[in-house]
mmCIF file with all atom_site columns, C-alpha atoms and ligand atoms in Angstrom:
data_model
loop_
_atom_site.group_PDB
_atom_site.id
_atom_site.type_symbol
_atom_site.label_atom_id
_atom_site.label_alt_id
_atom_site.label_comp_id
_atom_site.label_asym_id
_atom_site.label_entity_id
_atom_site.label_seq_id
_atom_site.pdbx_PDB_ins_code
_atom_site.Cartn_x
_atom_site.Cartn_y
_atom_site.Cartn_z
_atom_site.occupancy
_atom_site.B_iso_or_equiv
_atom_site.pdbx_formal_charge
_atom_site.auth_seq_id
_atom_site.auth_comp_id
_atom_site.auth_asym_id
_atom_site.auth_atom_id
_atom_site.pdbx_PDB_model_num
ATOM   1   C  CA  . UNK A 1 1   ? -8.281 22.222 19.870 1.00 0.00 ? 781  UNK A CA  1
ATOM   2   C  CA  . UNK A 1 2   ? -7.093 25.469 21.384 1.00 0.00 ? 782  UNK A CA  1
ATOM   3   C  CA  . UNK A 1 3   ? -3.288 25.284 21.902 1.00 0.00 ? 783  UNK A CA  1
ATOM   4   C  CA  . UNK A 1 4   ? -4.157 26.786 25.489 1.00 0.00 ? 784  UNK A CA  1
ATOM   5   C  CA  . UNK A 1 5   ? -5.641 23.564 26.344 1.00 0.00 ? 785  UNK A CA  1
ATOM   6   C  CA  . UNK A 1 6   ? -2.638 21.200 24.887 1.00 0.00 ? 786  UNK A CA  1
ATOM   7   C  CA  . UNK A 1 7   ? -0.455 22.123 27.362 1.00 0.00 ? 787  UNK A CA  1
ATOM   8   C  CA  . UNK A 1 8   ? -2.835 20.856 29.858 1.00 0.00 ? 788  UNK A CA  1
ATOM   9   C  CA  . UNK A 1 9   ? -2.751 17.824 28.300 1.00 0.00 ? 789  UNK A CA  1
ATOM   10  C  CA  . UNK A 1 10  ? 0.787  16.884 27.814 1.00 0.00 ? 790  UNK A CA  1
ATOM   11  C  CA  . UNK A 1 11  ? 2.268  17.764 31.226 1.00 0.00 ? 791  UNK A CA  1
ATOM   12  C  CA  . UNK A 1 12  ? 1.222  14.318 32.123 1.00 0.00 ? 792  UNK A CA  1
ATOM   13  C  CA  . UNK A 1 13  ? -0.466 15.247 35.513 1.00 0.00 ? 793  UNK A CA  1
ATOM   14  C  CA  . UNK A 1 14  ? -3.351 17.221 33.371 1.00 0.00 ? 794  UNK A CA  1
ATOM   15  C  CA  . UNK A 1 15  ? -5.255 20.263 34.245 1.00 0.00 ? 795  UNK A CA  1
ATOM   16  C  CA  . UNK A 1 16  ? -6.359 19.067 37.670 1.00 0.00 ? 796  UNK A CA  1
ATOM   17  C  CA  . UNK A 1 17  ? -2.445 19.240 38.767 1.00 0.00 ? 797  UNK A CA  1
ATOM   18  C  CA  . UNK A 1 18  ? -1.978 22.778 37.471 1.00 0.00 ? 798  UNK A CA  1
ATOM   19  C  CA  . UNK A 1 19  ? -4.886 24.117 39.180 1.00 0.00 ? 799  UNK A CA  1
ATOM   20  C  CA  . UNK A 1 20  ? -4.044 22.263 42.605 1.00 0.00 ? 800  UNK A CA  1
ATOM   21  C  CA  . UNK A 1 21  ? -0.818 24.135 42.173 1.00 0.00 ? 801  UNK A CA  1
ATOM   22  C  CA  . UNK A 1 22  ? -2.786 27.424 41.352 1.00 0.00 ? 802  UNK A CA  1
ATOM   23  C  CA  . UNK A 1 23  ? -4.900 26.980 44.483 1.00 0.00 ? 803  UNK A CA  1
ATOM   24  C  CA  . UNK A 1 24  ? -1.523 26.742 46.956 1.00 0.00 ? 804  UNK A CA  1
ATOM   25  C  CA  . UNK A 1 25  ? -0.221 29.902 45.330 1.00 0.00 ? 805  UNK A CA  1
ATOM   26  C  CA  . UNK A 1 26  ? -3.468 31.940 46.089 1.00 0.00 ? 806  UNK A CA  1
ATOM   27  C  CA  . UNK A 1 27  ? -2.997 30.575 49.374 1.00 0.00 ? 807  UNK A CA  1
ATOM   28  C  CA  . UNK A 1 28  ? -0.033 31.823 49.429 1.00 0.00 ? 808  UNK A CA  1
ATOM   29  C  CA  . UNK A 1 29  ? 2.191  28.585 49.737 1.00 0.00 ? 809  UNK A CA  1
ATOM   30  C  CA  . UNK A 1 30  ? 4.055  27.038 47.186 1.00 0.00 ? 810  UNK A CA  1
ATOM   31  C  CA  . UNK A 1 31  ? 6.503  23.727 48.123 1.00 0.00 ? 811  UNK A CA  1
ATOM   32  C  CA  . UNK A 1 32  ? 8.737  22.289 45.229 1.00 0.00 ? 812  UNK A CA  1
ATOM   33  C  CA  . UNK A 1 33  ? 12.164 21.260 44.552 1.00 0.00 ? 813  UNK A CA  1
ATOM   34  C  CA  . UNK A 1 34  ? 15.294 23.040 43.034 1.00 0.00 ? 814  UNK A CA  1
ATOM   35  C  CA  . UNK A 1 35  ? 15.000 20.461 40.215 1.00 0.00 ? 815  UNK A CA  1
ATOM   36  C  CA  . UNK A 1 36  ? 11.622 21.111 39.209 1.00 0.00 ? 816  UNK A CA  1
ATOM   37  C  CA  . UNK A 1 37  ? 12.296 24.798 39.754 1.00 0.00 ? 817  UNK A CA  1
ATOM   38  C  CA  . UNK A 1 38  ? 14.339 24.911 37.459 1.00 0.00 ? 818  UNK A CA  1
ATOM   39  C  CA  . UNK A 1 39  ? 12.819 22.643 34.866 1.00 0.00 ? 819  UNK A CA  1
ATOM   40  C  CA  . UNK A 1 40  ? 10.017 25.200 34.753 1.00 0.00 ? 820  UNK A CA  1
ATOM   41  C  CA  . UNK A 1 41  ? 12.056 28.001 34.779 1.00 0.00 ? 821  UNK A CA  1
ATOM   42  C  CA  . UNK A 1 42  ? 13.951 27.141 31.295 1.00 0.00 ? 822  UNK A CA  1
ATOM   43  C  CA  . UNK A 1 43  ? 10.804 25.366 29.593 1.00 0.00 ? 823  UNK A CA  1
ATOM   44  C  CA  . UNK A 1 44  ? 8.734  28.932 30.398 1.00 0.00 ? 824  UNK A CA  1
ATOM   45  C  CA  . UNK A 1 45  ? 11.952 31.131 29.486 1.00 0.00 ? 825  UNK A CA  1
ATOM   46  C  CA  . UNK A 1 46  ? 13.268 29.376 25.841 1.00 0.00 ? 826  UNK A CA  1
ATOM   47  C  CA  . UNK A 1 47  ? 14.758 31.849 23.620 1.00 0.00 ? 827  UNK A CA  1
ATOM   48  C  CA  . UNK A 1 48  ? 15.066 30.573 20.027 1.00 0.00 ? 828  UNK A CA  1
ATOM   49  C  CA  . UNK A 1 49  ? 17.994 30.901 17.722 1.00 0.00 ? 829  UNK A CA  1
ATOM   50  C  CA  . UNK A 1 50  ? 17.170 33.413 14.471 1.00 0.00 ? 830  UNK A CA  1
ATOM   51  C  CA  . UNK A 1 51  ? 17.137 30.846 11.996 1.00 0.00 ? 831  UNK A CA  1
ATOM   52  C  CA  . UNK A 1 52  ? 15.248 30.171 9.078  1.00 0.00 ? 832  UNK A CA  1
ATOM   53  C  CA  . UNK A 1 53  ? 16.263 28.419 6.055  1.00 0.00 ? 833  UNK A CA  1
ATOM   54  C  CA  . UNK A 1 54  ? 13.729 28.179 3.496  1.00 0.00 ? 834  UNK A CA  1
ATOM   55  C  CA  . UNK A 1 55  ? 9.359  28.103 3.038  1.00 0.00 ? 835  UNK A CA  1
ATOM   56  C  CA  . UNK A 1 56  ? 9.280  26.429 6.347  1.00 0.00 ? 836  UNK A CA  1
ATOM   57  C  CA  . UNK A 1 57  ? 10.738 29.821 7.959  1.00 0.00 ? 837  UNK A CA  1
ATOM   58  C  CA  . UNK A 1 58  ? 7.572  32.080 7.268  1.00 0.00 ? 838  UNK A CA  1
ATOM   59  C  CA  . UNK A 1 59  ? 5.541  29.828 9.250  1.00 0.00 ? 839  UNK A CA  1
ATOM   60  C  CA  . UNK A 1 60  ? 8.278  29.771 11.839 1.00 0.00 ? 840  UNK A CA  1
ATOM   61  C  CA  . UNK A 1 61  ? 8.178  33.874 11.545 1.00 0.00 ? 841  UNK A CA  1
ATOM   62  C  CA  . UNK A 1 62  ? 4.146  33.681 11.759 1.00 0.00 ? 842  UNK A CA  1
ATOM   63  C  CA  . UNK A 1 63  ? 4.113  32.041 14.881 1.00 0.00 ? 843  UNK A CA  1
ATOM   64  C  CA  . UNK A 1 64  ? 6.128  34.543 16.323 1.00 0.00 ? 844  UNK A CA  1
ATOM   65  C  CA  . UNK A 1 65  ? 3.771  37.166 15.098 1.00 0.00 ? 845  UNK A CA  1
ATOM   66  C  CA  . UNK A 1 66  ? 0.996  38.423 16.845 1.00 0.00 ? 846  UNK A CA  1
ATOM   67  C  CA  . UNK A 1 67  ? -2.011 36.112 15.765 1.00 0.00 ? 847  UNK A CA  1
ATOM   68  C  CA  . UNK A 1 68  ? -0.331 33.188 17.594 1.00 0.00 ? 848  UNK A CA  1
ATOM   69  C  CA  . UNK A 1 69  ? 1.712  34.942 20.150 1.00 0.00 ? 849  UNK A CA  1
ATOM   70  C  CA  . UNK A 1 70  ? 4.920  32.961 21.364 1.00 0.00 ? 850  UNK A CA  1
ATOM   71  C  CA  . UNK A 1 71  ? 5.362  35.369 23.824 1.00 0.00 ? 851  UNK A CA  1
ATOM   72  C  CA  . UNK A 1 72  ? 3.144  33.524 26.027 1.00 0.00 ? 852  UNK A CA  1
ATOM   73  C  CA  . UNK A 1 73  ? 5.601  31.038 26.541 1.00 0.00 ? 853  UNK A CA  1
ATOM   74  C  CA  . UNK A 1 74  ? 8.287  33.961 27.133 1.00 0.00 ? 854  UNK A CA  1
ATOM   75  C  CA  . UNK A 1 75  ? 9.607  32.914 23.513 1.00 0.00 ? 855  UNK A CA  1
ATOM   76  C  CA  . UNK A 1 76  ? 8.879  35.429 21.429 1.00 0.00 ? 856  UNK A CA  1
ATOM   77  C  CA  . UNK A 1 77  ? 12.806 36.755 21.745 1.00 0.00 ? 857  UNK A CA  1
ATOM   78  C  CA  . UNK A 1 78  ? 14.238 35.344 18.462 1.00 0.00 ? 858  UNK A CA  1
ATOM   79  C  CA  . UNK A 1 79  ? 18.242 35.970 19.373 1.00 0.00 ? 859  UNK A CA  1
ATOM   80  C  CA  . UNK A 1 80  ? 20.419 37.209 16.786 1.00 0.00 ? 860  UNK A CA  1
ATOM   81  C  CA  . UNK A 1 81  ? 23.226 35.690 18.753 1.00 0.00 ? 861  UNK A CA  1
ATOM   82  C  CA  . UNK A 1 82  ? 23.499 31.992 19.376 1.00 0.00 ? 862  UNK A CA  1
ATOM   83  C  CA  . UNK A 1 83  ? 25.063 32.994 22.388 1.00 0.00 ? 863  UNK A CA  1
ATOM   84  C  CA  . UNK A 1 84  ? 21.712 34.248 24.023 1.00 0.00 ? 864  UNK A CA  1
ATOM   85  C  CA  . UNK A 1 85  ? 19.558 31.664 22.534 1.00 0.00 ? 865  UNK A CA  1
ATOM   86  C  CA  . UNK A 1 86  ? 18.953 27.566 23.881 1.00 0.00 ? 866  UNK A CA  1
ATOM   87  C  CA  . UNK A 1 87  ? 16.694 26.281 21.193 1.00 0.00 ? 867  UNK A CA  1
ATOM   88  C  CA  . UNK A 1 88  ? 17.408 26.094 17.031 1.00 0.00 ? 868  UNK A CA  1
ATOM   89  C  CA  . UNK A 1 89  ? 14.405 25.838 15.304 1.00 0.00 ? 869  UNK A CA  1
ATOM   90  C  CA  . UNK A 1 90  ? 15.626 24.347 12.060 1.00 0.00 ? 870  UNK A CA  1
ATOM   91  C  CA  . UNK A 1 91  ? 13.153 25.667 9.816  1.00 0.00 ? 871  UNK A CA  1
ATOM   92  C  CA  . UNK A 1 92  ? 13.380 24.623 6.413  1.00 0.00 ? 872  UNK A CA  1
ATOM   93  C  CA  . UNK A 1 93  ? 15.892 22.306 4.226  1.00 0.00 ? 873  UNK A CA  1
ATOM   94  C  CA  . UNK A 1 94  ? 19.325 21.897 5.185  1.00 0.00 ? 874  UNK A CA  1
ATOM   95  C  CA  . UNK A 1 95  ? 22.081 22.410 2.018  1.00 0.00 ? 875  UNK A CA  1
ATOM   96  C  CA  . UNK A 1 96  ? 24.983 21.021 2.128  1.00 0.00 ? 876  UNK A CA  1
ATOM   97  C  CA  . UNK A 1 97  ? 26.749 23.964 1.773  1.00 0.00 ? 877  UNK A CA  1
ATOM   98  C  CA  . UNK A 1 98  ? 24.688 25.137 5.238  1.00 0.00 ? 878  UNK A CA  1
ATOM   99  C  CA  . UNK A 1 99  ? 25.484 21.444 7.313  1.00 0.00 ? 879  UNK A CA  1
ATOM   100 C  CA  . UNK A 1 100 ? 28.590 23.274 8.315  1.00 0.00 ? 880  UNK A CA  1
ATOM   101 C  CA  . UNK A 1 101 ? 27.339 26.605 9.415  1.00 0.00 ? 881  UNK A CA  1
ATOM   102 C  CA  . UNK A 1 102 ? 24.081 25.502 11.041 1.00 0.00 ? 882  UNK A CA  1
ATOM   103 C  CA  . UNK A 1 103 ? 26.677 23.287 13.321 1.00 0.00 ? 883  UNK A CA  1
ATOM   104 C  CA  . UNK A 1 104 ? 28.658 26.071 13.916 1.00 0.00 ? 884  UNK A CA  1
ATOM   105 C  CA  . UNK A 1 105 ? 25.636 27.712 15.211 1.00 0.00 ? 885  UNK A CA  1
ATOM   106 C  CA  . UNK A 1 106 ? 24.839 25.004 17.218 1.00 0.00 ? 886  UNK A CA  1
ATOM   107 C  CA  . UNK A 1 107 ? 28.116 24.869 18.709 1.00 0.00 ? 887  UNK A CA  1
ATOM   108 C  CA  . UNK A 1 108 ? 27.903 28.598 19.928 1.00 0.00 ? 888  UNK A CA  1
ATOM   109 C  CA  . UNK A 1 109 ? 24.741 28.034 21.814 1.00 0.00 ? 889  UNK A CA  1
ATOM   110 C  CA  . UNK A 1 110 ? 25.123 27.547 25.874 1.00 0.00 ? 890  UNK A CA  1
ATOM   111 C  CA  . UNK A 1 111 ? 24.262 24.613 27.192 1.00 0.00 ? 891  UNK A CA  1
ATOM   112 C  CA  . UNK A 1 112 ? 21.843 23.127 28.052 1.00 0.00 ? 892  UNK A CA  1
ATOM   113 C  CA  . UNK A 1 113 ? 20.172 23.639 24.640 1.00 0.00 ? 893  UNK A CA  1
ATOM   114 C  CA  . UNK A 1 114 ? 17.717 22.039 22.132 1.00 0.00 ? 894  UNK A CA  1
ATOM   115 C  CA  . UNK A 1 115 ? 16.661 21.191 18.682 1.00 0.00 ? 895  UNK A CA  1
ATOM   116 C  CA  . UNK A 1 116 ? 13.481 20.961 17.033 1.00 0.00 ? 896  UNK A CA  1
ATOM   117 C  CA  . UNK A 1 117 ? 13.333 19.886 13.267 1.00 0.00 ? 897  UNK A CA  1
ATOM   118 C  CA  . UNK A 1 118 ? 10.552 21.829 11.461 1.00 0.00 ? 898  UNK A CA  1
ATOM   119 C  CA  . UNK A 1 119 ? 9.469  20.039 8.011  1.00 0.00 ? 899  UNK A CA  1
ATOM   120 C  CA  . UNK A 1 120 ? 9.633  17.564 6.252  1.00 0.00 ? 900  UNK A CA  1
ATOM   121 C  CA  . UNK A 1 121 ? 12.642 18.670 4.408  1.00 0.00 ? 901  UNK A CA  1
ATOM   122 C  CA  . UNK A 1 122 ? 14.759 19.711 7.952  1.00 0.00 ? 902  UNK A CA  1
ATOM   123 C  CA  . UNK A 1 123 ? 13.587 16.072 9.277  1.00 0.00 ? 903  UNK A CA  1
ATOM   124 C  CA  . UNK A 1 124 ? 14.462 13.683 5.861  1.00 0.00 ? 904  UNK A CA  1
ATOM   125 C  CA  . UNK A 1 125 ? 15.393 15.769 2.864  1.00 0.00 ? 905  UNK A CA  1
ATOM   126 C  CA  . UNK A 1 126 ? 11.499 15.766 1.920  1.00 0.00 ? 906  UNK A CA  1
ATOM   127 C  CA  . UNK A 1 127 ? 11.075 16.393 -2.120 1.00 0.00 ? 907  UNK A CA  1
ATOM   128 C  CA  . UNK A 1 128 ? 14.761 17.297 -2.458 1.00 0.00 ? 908  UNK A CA  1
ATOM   129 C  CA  . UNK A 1 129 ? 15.887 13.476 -2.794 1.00 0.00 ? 909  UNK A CA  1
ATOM   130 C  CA  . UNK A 1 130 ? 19.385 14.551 -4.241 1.00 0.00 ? 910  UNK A CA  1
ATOM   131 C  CA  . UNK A 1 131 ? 23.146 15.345 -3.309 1.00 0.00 ? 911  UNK A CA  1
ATOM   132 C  CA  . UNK A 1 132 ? 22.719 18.990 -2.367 1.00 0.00 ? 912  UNK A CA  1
ATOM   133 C  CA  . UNK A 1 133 ? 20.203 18.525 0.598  1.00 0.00 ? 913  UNK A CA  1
ATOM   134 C  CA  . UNK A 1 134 ? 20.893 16.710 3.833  1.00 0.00 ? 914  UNK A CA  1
ATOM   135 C  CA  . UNK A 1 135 ? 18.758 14.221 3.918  1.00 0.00 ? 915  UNK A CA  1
ATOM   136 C  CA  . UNK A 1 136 ? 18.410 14.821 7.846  1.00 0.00 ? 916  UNK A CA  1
ATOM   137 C  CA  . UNK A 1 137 ? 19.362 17.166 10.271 1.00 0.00 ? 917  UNK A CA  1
ATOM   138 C  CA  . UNK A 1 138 ? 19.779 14.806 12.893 1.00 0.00 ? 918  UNK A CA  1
ATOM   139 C  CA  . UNK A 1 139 ? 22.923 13.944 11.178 1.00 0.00 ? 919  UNK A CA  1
ATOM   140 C  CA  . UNK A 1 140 ? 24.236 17.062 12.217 1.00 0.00 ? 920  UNK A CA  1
ATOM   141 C  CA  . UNK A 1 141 ? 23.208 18.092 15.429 1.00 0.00 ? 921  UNK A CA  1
ATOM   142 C  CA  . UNK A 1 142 ? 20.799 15.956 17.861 1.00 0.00 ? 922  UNK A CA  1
ATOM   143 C  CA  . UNK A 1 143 ? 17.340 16.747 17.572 1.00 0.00 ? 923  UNK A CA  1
ATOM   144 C  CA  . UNK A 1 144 ? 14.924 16.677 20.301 1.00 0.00 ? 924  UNK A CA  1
ATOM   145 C  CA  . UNK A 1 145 ? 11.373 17.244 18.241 1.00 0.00 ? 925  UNK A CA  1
ATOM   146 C  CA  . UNK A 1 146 ? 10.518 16.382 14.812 1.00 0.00 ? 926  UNK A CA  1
ATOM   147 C  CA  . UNK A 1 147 ? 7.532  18.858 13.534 1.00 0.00 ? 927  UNK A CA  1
ATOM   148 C  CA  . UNK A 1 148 ? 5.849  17.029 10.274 1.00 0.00 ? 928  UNK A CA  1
ATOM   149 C  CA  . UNK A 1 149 ? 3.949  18.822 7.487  1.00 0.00 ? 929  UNK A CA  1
ATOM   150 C  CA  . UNK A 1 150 ? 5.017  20.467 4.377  1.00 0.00 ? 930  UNK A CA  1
ATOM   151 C  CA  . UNK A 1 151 ? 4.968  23.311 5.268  1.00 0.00 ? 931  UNK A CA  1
ATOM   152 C  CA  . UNK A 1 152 ? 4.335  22.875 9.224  1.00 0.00 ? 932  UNK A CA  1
ATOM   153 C  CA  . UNK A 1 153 ? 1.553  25.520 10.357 1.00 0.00 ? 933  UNK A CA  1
ATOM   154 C  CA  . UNK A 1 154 ? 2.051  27.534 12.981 1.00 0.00 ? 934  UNK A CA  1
ATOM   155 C  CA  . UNK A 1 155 ? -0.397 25.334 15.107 1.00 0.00 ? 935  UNK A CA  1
ATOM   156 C  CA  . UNK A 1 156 ? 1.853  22.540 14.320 1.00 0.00 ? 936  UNK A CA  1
ATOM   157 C  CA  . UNK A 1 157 ? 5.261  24.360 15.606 1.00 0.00 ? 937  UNK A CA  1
ATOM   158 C  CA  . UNK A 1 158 ? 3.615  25.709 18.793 1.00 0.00 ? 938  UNK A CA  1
ATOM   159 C  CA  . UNK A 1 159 ? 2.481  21.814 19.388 1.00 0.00 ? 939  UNK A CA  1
ATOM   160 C  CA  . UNK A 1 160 ? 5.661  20.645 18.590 1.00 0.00 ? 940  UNK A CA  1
ATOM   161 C  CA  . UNK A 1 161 ? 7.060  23.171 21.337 1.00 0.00 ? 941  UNK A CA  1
ATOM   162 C  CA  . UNK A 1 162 ? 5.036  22.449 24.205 1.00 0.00 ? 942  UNK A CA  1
ATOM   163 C  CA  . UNK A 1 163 ? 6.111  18.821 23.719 1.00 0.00 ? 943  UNK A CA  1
ATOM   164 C  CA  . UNK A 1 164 ? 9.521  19.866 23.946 1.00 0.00 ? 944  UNK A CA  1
ATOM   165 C  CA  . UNK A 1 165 ? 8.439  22.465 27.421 1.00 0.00 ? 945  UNK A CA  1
ATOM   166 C  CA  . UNK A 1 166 ? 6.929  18.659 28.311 1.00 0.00 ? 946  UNK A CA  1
ATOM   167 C  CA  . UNK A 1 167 ? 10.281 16.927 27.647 1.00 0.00 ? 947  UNK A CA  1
ATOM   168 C  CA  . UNK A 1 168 ? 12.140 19.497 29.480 1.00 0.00 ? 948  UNK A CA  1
ATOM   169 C  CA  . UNK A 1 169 ? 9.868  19.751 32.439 1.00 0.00 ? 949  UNK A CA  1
ATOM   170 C  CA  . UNK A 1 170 ? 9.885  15.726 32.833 1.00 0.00 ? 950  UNK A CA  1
ATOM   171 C  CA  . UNK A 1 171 ? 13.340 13.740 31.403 1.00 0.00 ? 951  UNK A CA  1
ATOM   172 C  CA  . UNK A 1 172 ? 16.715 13.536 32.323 1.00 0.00 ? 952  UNK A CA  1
ATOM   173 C  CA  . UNK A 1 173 ? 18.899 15.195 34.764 1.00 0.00 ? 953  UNK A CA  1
ATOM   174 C  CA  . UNK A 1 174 ? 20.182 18.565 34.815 1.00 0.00 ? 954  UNK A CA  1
ATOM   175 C  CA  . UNK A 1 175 ? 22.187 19.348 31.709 1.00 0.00 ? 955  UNK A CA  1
HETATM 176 S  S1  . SF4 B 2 .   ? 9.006  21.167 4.205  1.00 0.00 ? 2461 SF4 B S1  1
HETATM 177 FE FE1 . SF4 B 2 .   ? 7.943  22.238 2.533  1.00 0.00 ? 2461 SF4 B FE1 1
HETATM 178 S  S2  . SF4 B 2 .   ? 7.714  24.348 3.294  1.00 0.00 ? 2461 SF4 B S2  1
HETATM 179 FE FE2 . SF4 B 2 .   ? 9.332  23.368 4.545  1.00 0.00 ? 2461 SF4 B FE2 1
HETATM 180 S  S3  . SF4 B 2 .   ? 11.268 23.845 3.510  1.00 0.00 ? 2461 SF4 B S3  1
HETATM 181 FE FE3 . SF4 B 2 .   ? 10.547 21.887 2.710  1.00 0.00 ? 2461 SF4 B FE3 1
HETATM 182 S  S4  . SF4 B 2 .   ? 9.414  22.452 0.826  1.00 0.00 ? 2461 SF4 B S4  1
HETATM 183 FE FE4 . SF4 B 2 .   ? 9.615  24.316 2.074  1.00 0.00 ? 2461 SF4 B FE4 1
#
């Protein structure tokens, strides 16, 4: 299915909400809250963390690229600082020797921010069943999306993120 048409699909009110508000804006009006303006204004406006840790990181890098085209989610800023970025993507197994300084990173990022584990290997270790891997991320920093697959494709990641533009749009209070 064309990721265009996902997003349609998981903003729980489905395409015939989006177009309803598409109509008022043509007519020029447009009511909402502050709430849900903002909501929409950081799930359309994400700028990811640089960040990749092993295989799982060239998908990561191909999604950026221009065959898939993050940009039309305003995403396709990778930050070199944590400081300018509100989503890790952690792409790729976690050593032990990196628990430390992927936390750090984590800790340098403005709030509000989020997580999304990308792999098997960021998510439960995967293949590397042994001392040097952390066998989950989540036992690091809280993550909001789990991405499956070994490695992930790109189609995977991008689905994984508009569930997380979904999450953002529709849970909790402001952060
Ligand atoms: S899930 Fe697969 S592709 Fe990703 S880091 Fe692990 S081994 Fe590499």
């Amino acid at each position: 299915m064309p990721v265009e048409r996902l997003e349609g699909l998981h903003t729980g009110r489905g395409q015939a909400g989006q177009e309803d508000d598409e109509d008022e804006v043509r007519r020029g009006i447009l009511l909402t809250t502050m709430d849900k303006a903002v909501r929409w204004a950081r799930k359309q406006s994400m700028w990811p963390v640089t960040f990749g840790l092993a295989c799982c990181a060239i998908e990561m890098m191909a999604a950026g690229a221009g065959d898939y085209d993050l940009s039309r989610w305003g995403m396709e800023l990778f930050r070199a600082s944590p400081r300018q970025a509100d989503l890790m993507i952690v792409a790729g197994r976690v050593s032990q020797k990196m628990g430390p300084v992927l936390r750090t990173v984590y800790d340098q990022m403005p709030e509000p921010k989020w997580v999304i584990s990308m792999g098997v290997c960021a998510s439960a270790g995967g293949m590397f069943t042994n001392y040097a891997v952390v066998q989950g991320v989540d036992t690091i920093v809280p993550v909001d999306i789990y991405v499956p697959g070994c490695p992930p494709k790109p189609e995977m990641l991008m689905y994984g993120i508009l569930r997380l533009h979904e999450k953002v749009r529709t849970e909790g209070h402001f952060k």
